[in-house]
Short mmCIF file of C-alpha atoms in Angstrom, two decimals:
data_model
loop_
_atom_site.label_atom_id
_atom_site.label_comp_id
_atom_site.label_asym_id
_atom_site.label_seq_id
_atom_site.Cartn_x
_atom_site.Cartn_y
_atom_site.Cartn_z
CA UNK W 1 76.91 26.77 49.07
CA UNK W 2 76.40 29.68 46.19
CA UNK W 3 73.51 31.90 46.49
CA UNK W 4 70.42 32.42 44.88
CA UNK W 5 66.93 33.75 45.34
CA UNK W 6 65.85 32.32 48.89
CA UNK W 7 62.44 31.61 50.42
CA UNK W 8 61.85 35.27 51.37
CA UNK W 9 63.04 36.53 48.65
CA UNK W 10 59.31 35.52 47.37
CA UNK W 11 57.98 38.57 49.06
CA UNK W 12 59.75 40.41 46.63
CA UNK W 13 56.73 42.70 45.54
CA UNK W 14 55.62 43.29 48.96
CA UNK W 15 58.81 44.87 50.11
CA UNK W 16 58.91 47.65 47.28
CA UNK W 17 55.96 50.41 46.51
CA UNK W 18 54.87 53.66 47.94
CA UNK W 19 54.12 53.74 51.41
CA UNK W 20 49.72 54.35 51.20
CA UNK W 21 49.20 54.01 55.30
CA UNK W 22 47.58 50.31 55.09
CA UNK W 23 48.12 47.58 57.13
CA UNK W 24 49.66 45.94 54.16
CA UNK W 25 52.81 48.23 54.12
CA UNK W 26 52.63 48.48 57.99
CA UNK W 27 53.20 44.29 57.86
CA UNK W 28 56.00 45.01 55.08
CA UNK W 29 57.12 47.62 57.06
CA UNK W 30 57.51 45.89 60.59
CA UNK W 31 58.20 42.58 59.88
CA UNK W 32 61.45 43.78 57.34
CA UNK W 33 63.99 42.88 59.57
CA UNK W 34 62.57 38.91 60.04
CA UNK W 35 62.13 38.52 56.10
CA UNK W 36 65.83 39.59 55.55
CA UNK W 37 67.17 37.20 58.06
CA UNK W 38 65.04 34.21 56.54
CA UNK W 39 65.75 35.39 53.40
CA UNK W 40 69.79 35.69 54.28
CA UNK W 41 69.16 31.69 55.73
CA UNK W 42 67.29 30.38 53.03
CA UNK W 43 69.46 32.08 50.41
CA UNK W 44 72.31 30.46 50.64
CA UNK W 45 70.88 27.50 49.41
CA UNK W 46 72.24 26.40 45.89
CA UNK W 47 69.60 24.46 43.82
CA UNK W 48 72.67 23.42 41.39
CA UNK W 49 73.79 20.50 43.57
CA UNK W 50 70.71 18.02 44.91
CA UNK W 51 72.49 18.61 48.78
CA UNK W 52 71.59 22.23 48.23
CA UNK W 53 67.98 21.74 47.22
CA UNK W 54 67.63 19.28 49.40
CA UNK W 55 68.53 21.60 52.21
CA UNK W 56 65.79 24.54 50.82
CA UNK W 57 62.75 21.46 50.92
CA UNK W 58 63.78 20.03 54.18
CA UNK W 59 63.64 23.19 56.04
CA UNK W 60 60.45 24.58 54.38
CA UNK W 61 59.13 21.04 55.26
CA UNK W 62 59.79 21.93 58.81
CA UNK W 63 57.72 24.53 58.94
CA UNK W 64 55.04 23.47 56.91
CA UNK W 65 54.48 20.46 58.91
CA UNK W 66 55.11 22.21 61.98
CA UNK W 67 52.35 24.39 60.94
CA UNK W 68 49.88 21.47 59.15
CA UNK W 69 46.92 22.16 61.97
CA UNK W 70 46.26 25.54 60.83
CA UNK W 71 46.38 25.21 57.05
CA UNK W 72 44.01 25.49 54.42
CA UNK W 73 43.45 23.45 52.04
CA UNK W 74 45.45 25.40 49.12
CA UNK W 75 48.24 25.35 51.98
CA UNK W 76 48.15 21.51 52.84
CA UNK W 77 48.16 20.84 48.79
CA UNK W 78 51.49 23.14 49.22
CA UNK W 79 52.65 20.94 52.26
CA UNK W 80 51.86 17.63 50.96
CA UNK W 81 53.75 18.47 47.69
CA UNK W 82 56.73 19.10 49.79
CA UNK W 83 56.73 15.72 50.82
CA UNK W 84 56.48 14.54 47.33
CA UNK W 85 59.49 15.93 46.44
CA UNK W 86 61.42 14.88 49.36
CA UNK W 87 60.51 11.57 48.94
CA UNK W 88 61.56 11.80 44.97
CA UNK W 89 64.57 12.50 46.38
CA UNK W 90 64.87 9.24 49.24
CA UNK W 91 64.34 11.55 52.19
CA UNK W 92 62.48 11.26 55.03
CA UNK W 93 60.21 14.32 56.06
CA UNK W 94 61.71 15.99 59.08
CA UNK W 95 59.74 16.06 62.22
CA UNK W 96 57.94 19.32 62.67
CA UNK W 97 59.10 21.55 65.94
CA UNK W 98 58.24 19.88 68.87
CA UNK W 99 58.14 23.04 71.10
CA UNK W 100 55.80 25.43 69.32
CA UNK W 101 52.64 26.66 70.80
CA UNK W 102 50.12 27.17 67.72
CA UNK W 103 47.31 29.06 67.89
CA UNK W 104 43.47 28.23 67.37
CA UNK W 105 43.27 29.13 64.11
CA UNK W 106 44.88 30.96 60.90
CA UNK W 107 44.63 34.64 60.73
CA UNK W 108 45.88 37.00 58.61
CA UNK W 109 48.83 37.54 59.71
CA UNK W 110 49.76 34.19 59.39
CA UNK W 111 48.41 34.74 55.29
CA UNK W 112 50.33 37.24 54.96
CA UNK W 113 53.26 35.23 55.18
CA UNK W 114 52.09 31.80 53.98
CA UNK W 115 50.99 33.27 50.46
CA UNK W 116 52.92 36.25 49.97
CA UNK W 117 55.73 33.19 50.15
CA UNK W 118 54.22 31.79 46.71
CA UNK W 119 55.12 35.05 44.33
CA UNK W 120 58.30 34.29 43.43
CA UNK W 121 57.72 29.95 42.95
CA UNK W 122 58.31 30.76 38.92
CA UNK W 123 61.10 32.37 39.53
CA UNK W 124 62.40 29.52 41.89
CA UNK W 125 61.49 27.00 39.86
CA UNK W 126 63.17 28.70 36.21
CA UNK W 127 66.21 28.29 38.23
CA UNK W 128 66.01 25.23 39.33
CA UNK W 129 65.63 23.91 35.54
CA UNK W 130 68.36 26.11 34.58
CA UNK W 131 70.74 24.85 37.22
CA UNK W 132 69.68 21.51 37.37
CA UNK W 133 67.01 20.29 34.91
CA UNK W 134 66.72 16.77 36.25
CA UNK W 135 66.52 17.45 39.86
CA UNK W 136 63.45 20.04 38.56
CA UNK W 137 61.89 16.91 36.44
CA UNK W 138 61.95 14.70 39.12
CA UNK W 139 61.22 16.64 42.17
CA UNK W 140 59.62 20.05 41.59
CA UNK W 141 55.81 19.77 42.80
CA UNK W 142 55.95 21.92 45.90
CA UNK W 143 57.48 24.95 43.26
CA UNK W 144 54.76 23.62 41.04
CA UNK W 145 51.86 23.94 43.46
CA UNK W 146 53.44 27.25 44.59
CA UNK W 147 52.81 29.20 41.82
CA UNK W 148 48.82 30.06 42.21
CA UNK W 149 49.05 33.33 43.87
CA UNK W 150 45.39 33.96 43.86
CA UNK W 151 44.96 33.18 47.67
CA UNK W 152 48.08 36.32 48.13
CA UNK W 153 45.66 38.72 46.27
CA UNK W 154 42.85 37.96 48.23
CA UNK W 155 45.12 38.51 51.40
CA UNK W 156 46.99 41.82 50.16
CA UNK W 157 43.54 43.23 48.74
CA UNK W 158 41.95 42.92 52.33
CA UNK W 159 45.18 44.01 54.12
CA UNK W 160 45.91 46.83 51.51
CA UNK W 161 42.20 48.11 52.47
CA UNK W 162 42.98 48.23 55.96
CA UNK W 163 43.78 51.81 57.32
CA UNK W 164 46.16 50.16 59.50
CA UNK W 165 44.29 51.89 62.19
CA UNK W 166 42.21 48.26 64.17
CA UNK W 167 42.03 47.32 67.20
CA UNK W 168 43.64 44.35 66.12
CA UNK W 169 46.96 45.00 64.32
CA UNK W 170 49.41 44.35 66.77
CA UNK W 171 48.11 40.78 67.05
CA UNK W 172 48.10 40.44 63.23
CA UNK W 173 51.43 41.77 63.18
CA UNK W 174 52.40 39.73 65.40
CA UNK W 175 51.26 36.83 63.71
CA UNK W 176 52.91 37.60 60.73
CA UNK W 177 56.16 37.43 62.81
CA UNK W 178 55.49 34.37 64.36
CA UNK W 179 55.81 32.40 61.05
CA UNK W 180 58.59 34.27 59.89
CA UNK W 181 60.58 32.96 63.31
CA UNK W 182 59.18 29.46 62.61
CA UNK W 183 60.68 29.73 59.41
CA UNK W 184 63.71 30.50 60.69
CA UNK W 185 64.14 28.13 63.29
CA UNK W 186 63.01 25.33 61.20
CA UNK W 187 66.16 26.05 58.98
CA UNK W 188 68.18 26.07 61.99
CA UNK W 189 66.59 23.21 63.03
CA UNK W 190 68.01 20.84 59.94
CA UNK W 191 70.85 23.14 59.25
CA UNK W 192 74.22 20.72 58.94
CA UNK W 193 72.53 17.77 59.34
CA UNK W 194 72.97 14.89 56.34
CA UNK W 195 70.54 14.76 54.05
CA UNK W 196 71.86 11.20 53.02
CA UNK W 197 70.06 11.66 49.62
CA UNK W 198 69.34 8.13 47.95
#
């Protein structure tokens, strides 16, 4: 499939800037290696052909449903529009991961990933009209209810005020990678099986 802007790619203005010490560029620091390999998965997706996009929601719906007990309500609005679109296009919604242990509750960390993810849904989405208009007509309401990016600046205000310095961190940090792997293995999870798009 051709390339294009992936999921991670989102994090775009995370990933650049002057290093100022917070926790904010510690998480963008230490969790670089994860967001290039989601990035390199979801990437290859090509949201020219309805297979391609197909493949991009079906993974992300993966996750998101994998990670449905801890979400908030902006998030769930995100996950439920996922299965909008996938059922625009005559697809089932996968079945989340069966062997993940989640935690109690959101945290930061988990934020940190979960909105940064919604910076680049313009981007996404003036691609997806430009490659394919109908497909983006038809089935574009998880892009759609993407874009609102005021629950990231909440999250990279509180992080980016953070001397990086708590008690804390590590697990935060750790967090952050935890969704970044369940993103990945969610893609692995539906990678090269049929979408058998209606």
């Amino acid at each position: 499939m051709g390339s294009m802007i992936g999921l991670l790619s989102l994090w775009g203005t995370v990933l650049t800037g002057k290093d100022d010490g917070s926790l904010r560029e510690r998480l963008r620091r230490e969790t670089a290696g994860a967001h290039e390999r989601v990035d390199a998965l979801f990437g290859a997706c090509d949201f020219g052909t309805e297979q391609g996009y197909a493949a991009f929601l079906r993974a992300q719906a993966v996750a998101w449903e994998t990670l449905r007990p801890l979400l908030d309500q902006g998030s769930t609005a995100r996950a439920d529009a996922l299965l909008r679109d996938l059922d625009e296009l005559g697809l089932e919604a996968p079945p989340p991961l069966a062997d993940v242990r989640l935690p109690g509750e959101a945290t930061i960390g988990h934020g940190y990933v979960l909105e940064g993810s919604r910076l680049g849904s313009a981007v996404l989405l003036r691609q997806l009209r430009a490659k394919a208009p109908a497909l983006a007509d038809r089935a574009s309401a998880y892009l759609h209810e993407s874009g609102d990016t005021a629950g990231w600046r909440l999250v990279s205000t509180r992080l980016q005020k953070s001397d990086g310095a708590c008690a804390n961190d590590e697990d935060i940090i750790g967090d952050a990678l935890f969704v970044f792997d369940l993103f990945e293995r969610s893609w692995q999870a539906v990678d090269g099986v049929p979408a058998n798009i209606s």
